C-alpha cells in the first residue's frame, strides 16, 4: 500500500530538521547568531547573545526558510556528488561569481525583515564575517560545495540581526512611553509654564 507523503511540518519539526541539516553541513546556530550579534553590536551595546540565538531559531521556523534551507543544502550536496548533468554541474561546483540564484535565495530569506533585512544581507554577503567566510573557503576545496549554503546562512544572520534591532527599538519605545505616562498632562503643562518664567 502506498504511504501518503509527508508534506506539511510543524514549526517545531521545521526547527529540528533545519538544525540537523545545518549541523550536518557544518553550521551551528550559535555561529549564525554570532554574526547577528556582531552586526548589531555596532549600533547597540550589551545585546544579550540569547536574543540573537532566539532570533535565529525564529527565522528557521518559517516555512519558506525551511524550504530554502532544505533545497539549497541538497543542491550543494548533489553538486559535491557530481549528480547534475550539463554545464550547471561545474557552474555550481566552482561557485561562479556571475551565478546569482544563490543570492536570490538569500535575498528572499532576508526579505522577511524588509529592506533593512536585505541591506544587512548585502553587508554580510560582501564582508563575509565568521562562518560565512569559513564556508566560502571550504567550498573552494575539492569535494566541497557551499554555493547555496553561504548565502542561506548569511541571510538567516541578516534576518536575525534585523529582528534583534526591531526588538531593541520596541523596548526603547515602550520605556519612553512609560516615562510619558508617569506624568499627568496638567503636570507637564505646569512644568512647561514654570520653565518659561
Ligand atoms: Mg553563494
PDB file of C-alpha atoms and ligand atoms in Angstrom:
ATOM      1  CA  UNK A   1       0.000   0.000   0.000  1.00  0.00           C
ATOM      2  CA  UNK A   2       1.293   3.426  -0.920  1.00  0.00           C
ATOM      3  CA  UNK A   3       2.165   5.589   2.063  1.00  0.00           C
ATOM      4  CA  UNK A   4       0.905   9.162   1.945  1.00  0.00           C
ATOM      5  CA  UNK A   5       3.848  11.553   1.529  1.00  0.00           C
ATOM      6  CA  UNK A   6       4.503  13.944   4.415  1.00  0.00           C
ATOM      7  CA  UNK A   7       4.433  17.490   3.057  1.00  0.00           C
ATOM      8  CA  UNK A   8       3.443  19.677   5.970  1.00  0.00           C
ATOM      9  CA  UNK A   9       5.644  20.125   9.027  1.00  0.00           C
ATOM     10  CA  UNK A  10       5.037  21.949  12.301  1.00  0.00           C
ATOM     11  CA  UNK A  11       7.243  24.857  13.344  1.00  0.00           C
ATOM     12  CA  UNK A  12       8.919  22.612  15.955  1.00  0.00           C
ATOM     13  CA  UNK A  13       9.622  19.942  13.313  1.00  0.00           C
ATOM     14  CA  UNK A  14      10.990  22.551  10.885  1.00  0.00           C
ATOM     15  CA  UNK A  15      13.326  24.000  13.541  1.00  0.00           C
ATOM     16  CA  UNK A  16      14.568  20.496  14.430  1.00  0.00           C
ATOM     17  CA  UNK A  17      15.101  19.439  10.795  1.00  0.00           C
ATOM     18  CA  UNK A  18      16.795  22.727   9.899  1.00  0.00           C
ATOM     19  CA  UNK A  19      19.112  22.495  12.929  1.00  0.00           C
ATOM     20  CA  UNK A  20      20.083  18.935  11.942  1.00  0.00           C
ATOM     21  CA  UNK A  21      20.560  19.840   8.268  1.00  0.00           C
ATOM     22  CA  UNK A  22      22.704  22.892   9.051  1.00  0.00           C
ATOM     23  CA  UNK A  23      24.798  20.901  11.531  1.00  0.00           C
ATOM     24  CA  UNK A  24      25.292  18.088   9.009  1.00  0.00           C
ATOM     25  CA  UNK A  25      26.607  20.774   6.612  1.00  0.00           C
ATOM     26  CA  UNK A  26      28.962  22.155   9.287  1.00  0.00           C
ATOM     27  CA  UNK A  27      26.963  25.080  10.680  1.00  0.00           C
ATOM     28  CA  UNK A  28      25.862  25.606  14.288  1.00  0.00           C
ATOM     29  CA  UNK A  29      23.081  28.072  15.142  1.00  0.00           C
ATOM     30  CA  UNK A  30      25.487  29.815  17.565  1.00  0.00           C
ATOM     31  CA  UNK A  31      27.790  30.673  14.640  1.00  0.00           C
ATOM     32  CA  UNK A  32      24.881  32.322  12.804  1.00  0.00           C
ATOM     33  CA  UNK A  33      23.796  34.150  15.983  1.00  0.00           C
ATOM     34  CA  UNK A  34      27.342  35.485  16.408  1.00  0.00           C
ATOM     35  CA  UNK A  35      27.144  37.265  13.035  1.00  0.00           C
ATOM     36  CA  UNK A  36      23.843  38.879  14.070  1.00  0.00           C
ATOM     37  CA  UNK A  37      25.361  39.814  17.439  1.00  0.00           C
ATOM     38  CA  UNK A  38      28.444  41.433  15.866  1.00  0.00           C
ATOM     39  CA  UNK A  39      26.381  43.286  13.261  1.00  0.00           C
ATOM     40  CA  UNK A  40      24.007  44.807  15.852  1.00  0.00           C
ATOM     41  CA  UNK A  41      26.769  45.469  18.394  1.00  0.00           C
ATOM     42  CA  UNK A  42      27.948  48.257  16.071  1.00  0.00           C
ATOM     43  CA  UNK A  43      24.740  50.126  16.972  1.00  0.00           C
ATOM     44  CA  UNK A  44      23.788  48.916  20.475  1.00  0.00           C
ATOM     45  CA  UNK A  45      25.924  47.962  23.470  1.00  0.00           C
ATOM     46  CA  UNK A  46      25.361  44.869  25.628  1.00  0.00           C
ATOM     47  CA  UNK A  47      22.948  42.977  23.378  1.00  0.00           C
ATOM     48  CA  UNK A  48      22.012  39.661  25.039  1.00  0.00           C
ATOM     49  CA  UNK A  49      23.516  36.848  22.909  1.00  0.00           C
ATOM     50  CA  UNK A  50      20.465  34.741  23.767  1.00  0.00           C
ATOM     51  CA  UNK A  51      18.250  37.261  21.930  1.00  0.00           C
ATOM     52  CA  UNK A  52      20.364  36.699  18.785  1.00  0.00           C
ATOM     53  CA  UNK A  53      20.144  32.923  19.179  1.00  0.00           C
ATOM     54  CA  UNK A  54      16.366  33.056  19.769  1.00  0.00           C
ATOM     55  CA  UNK A  55      16.049  35.209  16.642  1.00  0.00           C
ATOM     56  CA  UNK A  56      17.959  32.642  14.565  1.00  0.00           C
ATOM     57  CA  UNK A  57      15.555  29.944  15.830  1.00  0.00           C
ATOM     58  CA  UNK A  58      12.619  32.178  14.925  1.00  0.00           C
ATOM     59  CA  UNK A  59      13.894  32.671  11.347  1.00  0.00           C
ATOM     60  CA  UNK A  60      14.456  28.937  10.772  1.00  0.00           C
ATOM     61  CA  UNK A  61      10.913  28.213  11.966  1.00  0.00           C
ATOM     62  CA  UNK A  62       9.406  29.967   8.908  1.00  0.00           C
ATOM     63  CA  UNK A  63       8.058  27.606   6.245  1.00  0.00           C
ATOM     64  CA  UNK A  64       9.646  29.403   3.282  1.00  0.00           C
ATOM     65  CA  UNK A  65      13.031  29.463   5.058  1.00  0.00           C
ATOM     66  CA  UNK A  66      12.640  25.728   5.770  1.00  0.00           C
ATOM     67  CA  UNK A  67      12.131  25.116   2.045  1.00  0.00           C
ATOM     68  CA  UNK A  68      15.151  27.245   1.108  1.00  0.00           C
ATOM     69  CA  UNK A  69      17.427  25.512   3.641  1.00  0.00           C
ATOM     70  CA  UNK A  70      16.282  22.037   2.617  1.00  0.00           C
ATOM     71  CA  UNK A  71      16.501  22.768  -1.127  1.00  0.00           C
ATOM     72  CA  UNK A  72      19.741  24.794  -1.055  1.00  0.00           C
ATOM     73  CA  UNK A  73      21.683  22.265   1.009  1.00  0.00           C
ATOM     74  CA  UNK A  74      20.520  19.438  -1.263  1.00  0.00           C
ATOM     75  CA  UNK A  75      21.655  21.355  -4.374  1.00  0.00           C
ATOM     76  CA  UNK A  76      25.115  21.787  -2.775  1.00  0.00           C
ATOM     77  CA  UNK A  77      25.289  18.116  -1.788  1.00  0.00           C
ATOM     78  CA  UNK A  78      24.250  16.915  -5.248  1.00  0.00           C
ATOM     79  CA  UNK A  79      26.877  19.187  -6.828  1.00  0.00           C
ATOM     80  CA  UNK A  80      29.517  17.696  -4.476  1.00  0.00           C
ATOM     81  CA  UNK A  81      28.461  14.241  -5.661  1.00  0.00           C
ATOM     82  CA  UNK A  82      28.537  15.349  -9.341  1.00  0.00           C
ATOM     83  CA  UNK A  83      24.894  14.419  -9.747  1.00  0.00           C
ATOM     84  CA  UNK A  84      23.949  17.298 -12.078  1.00  0.00           C
ATOM     85  CA  UNK A  85      24.087  16.970 -15.849  1.00  0.00           C
ATOM     86  CA  UNK A  86      25.283  19.616 -18.293  1.00  0.00           C
ATOM     87  CA  UNK A  87      27.004  22.961 -17.645  1.00  0.00           C
ATOM     88  CA  UNK A  88      25.274  23.621 -14.306  1.00  0.00           C
ATOM     89  CA  UNK A  89      27.410  20.926 -12.573  1.00  0.00           C
ATOM     90  CA  UNK A  90      30.642  22.908 -12.999  1.00  0.00           C
ATOM     91  CA  UNK A  91      28.951  26.297 -12.510  1.00  0.00           C
ATOM     92  CA  UNK A  92      27.659  25.131  -9.102  1.00  0.00           C
ATOM     93  CA  UNK A  93      30.806  23.268  -8.092  1.00  0.00           C
ATOM     94  CA  UNK A  94      33.100  26.210  -8.962  1.00  0.00           C
ATOM     95  CA  UNK A  95      30.672  28.766  -7.433  1.00  0.00           C
ATOM     96  CA  UNK A  96      30.806  31.005 -10.486  1.00  0.00           C
ATOM     97  CA  UNK A  97      30.677  34.669  -9.455  1.00  0.00           C
ATOM     98  CA  UNK A  98      28.087  35.537 -12.086  1.00  0.00           C
ATOM     99  CA  UNK A  99      25.744  32.755 -10.976  1.00  0.00           C
ATOM    100  CA  UNK A 100      23.121  34.579  -8.897  1.00  0.00           C
ATOM    101  CA  UNK A 101      20.449  32.037  -7.983  1.00  0.00           C
ATOM    102  CA  UNK A 102      22.118  31.500  -4.581  1.00  0.00           C
ATOM    103  CA  UNK A 103      21.890  35.239  -3.830  1.00  0.00           C
ATOM    104  CA  UNK A 104      18.219  35.117  -4.826  1.00  0.00           C
ATOM    105  CA  UNK A 105      17.646  32.537  -2.065  1.00  0.00           C
ATOM    106  CA  UNK A 106      19.480  34.822   0.370  1.00  0.00           C
ATOM    107  CA  UNK A 107      17.625  37.972  -0.663  1.00  0.00           C
ATOM    108  CA  UNK A 108      14.277  36.249  -0.343  1.00  0.00           C
ATOM    109  CA  UNK A 109      15.070  34.946   3.160  1.00  0.00           C
ATOM    110  CA  UNK A 110      16.276  38.417   4.220  1.00  0.00           C
ATOM    111  CA  UNK A 111      13.124  39.986   2.707  1.00  0.00           C
ATOM    112  CA  UNK A 112      11.146  38.549   5.645  1.00  0.00           C
ATOM    113  CA  UNK A 113      12.642  41.512   7.523  1.00  0.00           C
ATOM    114  CA  UNK A 114      12.131  44.150   4.836  1.00  0.00           C
ATOM    115  CA  UNK A 115      14.600  46.497   3.198  1.00  0.00           C
ATOM    116  CA  UNK A 116      16.824  46.606   6.286  1.00  0.00           C
ATOM    117  CA  UNK A 117      16.972  42.806   6.282  1.00  0.00           C
ATOM    118  CA  UNK A 118      18.146  42.900   2.679  1.00  0.00           C
ATOM    119  CA  UNK A 119      20.768  45.631   3.213  1.00  0.00           C
ATOM    120  CA  UNK A 120      22.054  43.705   6.257  1.00  0.00           C
ATOM    121  CA  UNK A 121      22.339  40.655   3.985  1.00  0.00           C
ATOM    122  CA  UNK A 122      24.284  42.757   1.445  1.00  0.00           C
ATOM    123  CA  UNK A 123      26.735  43.766   4.186  1.00  0.00           C
ATOM    124  CA  UNK A 124      27.264  40.123   5.236  1.00  0.00           C
ATOM    125  CA  UNK A 125      27.497  38.941   1.613  1.00  0.00           C
ATOM    126  CA  UNK A 126      30.271  41.454   0.856  1.00  0.00           C
ATOM    127  CA  UNK A 127      32.241  41.340   4.144  1.00  0.00           C
ATOM    128  CA  UNK A 128      31.817  37.600   4.848  1.00  0.00           C
ATOM    129  CA  UNK A 129      32.080  37.536   8.647  1.00  0.00           C
ATOM    130  CA  UNK A 130      32.804  34.356  10.652  1.00  0.00           C
ATOM    131  CA  UNK A 131      31.144  31.173   9.453  1.00  0.00           C
ATOM    132  CA  UNK A 132      30.199  32.747   6.076  1.00  0.00           C
ATOM    133  CA  UNK A 133      33.908  33.165   5.270  1.00  0.00           C
ATOM    134  CA  UNK A 134      34.699  29.665   6.549  1.00  0.00           C
ATOM    135  CA  UNK A 135      32.000  28.157   4.319  1.00  0.00           C
ATOM    136  CA  UNK A 136      33.244  30.165   1.386  1.00  0.00           C
ATOM    137  CA  UNK A 137      36.850  28.978   1.889  1.00  0.00           C
ATOM    138  CA  UNK A 138      35.956  25.304   2.496  1.00  0.00           C
ATOM    139  CA  UNK A 139      33.640  25.443  -0.540  1.00  0.00           C
ATOM    140  CA  UNK A 140      36.690  26.137  -2.747  1.00  0.00           C
ATOM    141  CA  UNK A 141      38.238  22.785  -1.796  1.00  0.00           C
ATOM    142  CA  UNK A 142      37.714  19.770  -3.979  1.00  0.00           C
ATOM    143  CA  UNK A 143      34.723  17.669  -2.932  1.00  0.00           C
ATOM    144  CA  UNK A 144      33.009  20.598  -1.177  1.00  0.00           C
ATOM    145  CA  UNK A 145      30.256  22.860  -2.487  1.00  0.00           C
ATOM    146  CA  UNK A 146      28.785  25.676  -0.378  1.00  0.00           C
ATOM    147  CA  UNK A 147      27.401  27.739  -3.236  1.00  0.00           C
ATOM    148  CA  UNK A 148      23.912  27.977  -1.702  1.00  0.00           C
ATOM    149  CA  UNK A 149      24.779  27.420   1.954  1.00  0.00           C
ATOM    150  CA  UNK A 150      26.913  30.550   2.441  1.00  0.00           C
ATOM    151  CA  UNK A 151      24.066  32.779   1.189  1.00  0.00           C
ATOM    152  CA  UNK A 152      21.422  30.949   3.205  1.00  0.00           C
ATOM    153  CA  UNK A 153      23.486  31.243   6.398  1.00  0.00           C
ATOM    154  CA  UNK A 154      24.316  34.918   5.723  1.00  0.00           C
ATOM    155  CA  UNK A 155      20.652  35.694   5.099  1.00  0.00           C
ATOM    156  CA  UNK A 156      19.461  33.945   8.282  1.00  0.00           C
ATOM    157  CA  UNK A 157      22.041  36.011  10.203  1.00  0.00           C
ATOM    158  CA  UNK A 158      20.840  39.212   8.475  1.00  0.00           C
ATOM    159  CA  UNK A 159      17.186  38.499   9.230  1.00  0.00           C
ATOM    160  CA  UNK A 160      18.009  37.609  12.861  1.00  0.00           C
ATOM    161  CA  UNK A 161      20.098  40.775  13.206  1.00  0.00           C
ATOM    162  CA  UNK A 162      17.193  42.880  11.905  1.00  0.00           C
ATOM    163  CA  UNK A 163      14.771  41.167  14.296  1.00  0.00           C
ATOM    164  CA  UNK A 164      17.119  41.997  17.198  1.00  0.00           C
ATOM    165  CA  UNK A 165      17.176  45.664  16.096  1.00  0.00           C
ATOM    166  CA  UNK A 166      13.374  45.728  15.947  1.00  0.00           C
ATOM    167  CA  UNK A 167      13.017  44.223  19.430  1.00  0.00           C
ATOM    168  CA  UNK A 168      15.540  46.713  20.865  1.00  0.00           C
ATOM    169  CA  UNK A 169      13.657  49.626  19.252  1.00  0.00           C
ATOM    170  CA  UNK A 170      10.335  48.369  20.599  1.00  0.00           C
ATOM    171  CA  UNK A 171      11.825  48.149  24.108  1.00  0.00           C
ATOM    172  CA  UNK A 172      13.138  51.732  23.861  1.00  0.00           C
ATOM    173  CA  UNK A 173       9.763  52.973  22.584  1.00  0.00           C
ATOM    174  CA  UNK A 174       7.915  51.268  25.466  1.00  0.00           C
ATOM    175  CA  UNK A 175      10.324  52.748  28.023  1.00  0.00           C
ATOM    176  CA  UNK A 176       9.758  56.230  26.567  1.00  0.00           C
ATOM    177  CA  UNK A 177       6.015  55.665  26.699  1.00  0.00           C
ATOM    178  CA  UNK A 178       6.265  54.602  30.362  1.00  0.00           C
ATOM    179  CA  UNK A 179       8.127  57.835  31.147  1.00  0.00           C
ATOM    180  CA  UNK A 180       5.463  59.951  29.452  1.00  0.00           C
ATOM    181  CA  UNK A 181       2.663  58.110  31.288  1.00  0.00           C
ATOM    182  CA  UNK A 182       4.294  58.818  34.669  1.00  0.00           C
ATOM    183  CA  UNK A 183       3.173  62.455  34.312  1.00  0.00           C
ATOM    184  CA  UNK A 184      -0.322  63.804  34.218  1.00  0.00           C
ATOM    185  CA  UNK A 185      -0.849  66.109  31.213  1.00  0.00           C
ATOM    186  CA  UNK A 186      -1.526  69.032  33.673  1.00  0.00           C
ATOM    187  CA  UNK A 187       1.814  68.351  35.426  1.00  0.00           C
ATOM    188  CA  UNK A 188       3.542  68.670  32.062  1.00  0.00           C
ATOM    189  CA  UNK A 189       1.712  71.959  31.330  1.00  0.00           C
ATOM    190  CA  UNK A 190       2.648  73.337  34.775  1.00  0.00           C
ATOM    191  CA  UNK A 191       6.258  72.258  34.183  1.00  0.00           C
ATOM    192  CA  UNK A 192       6.473  73.964  30.794  1.00  0.00           C
ATOM    193  CA  UNK A 193       4.984  77.188  32.231  1.00  0.00           C
ATOM    194  CA  UNK A 194       7.497  77.131  35.109  1.00  0.00           C
ATOM    195  CA  UNK A 195      10.456  76.746  32.751  1.00  0.00           C
ATOM    196  CA  UNK A 196       9.192  79.647  30.627  1.00  0.00           C
ATOM    197  CA  UNK A 197       9.201  82.009  33.652  1.00  0.00           C
TER     198      UNK A 197
HETATM  199 MG1  LIG B   1      26.980  31.618  -2.725  1.00  0.00          MG
END
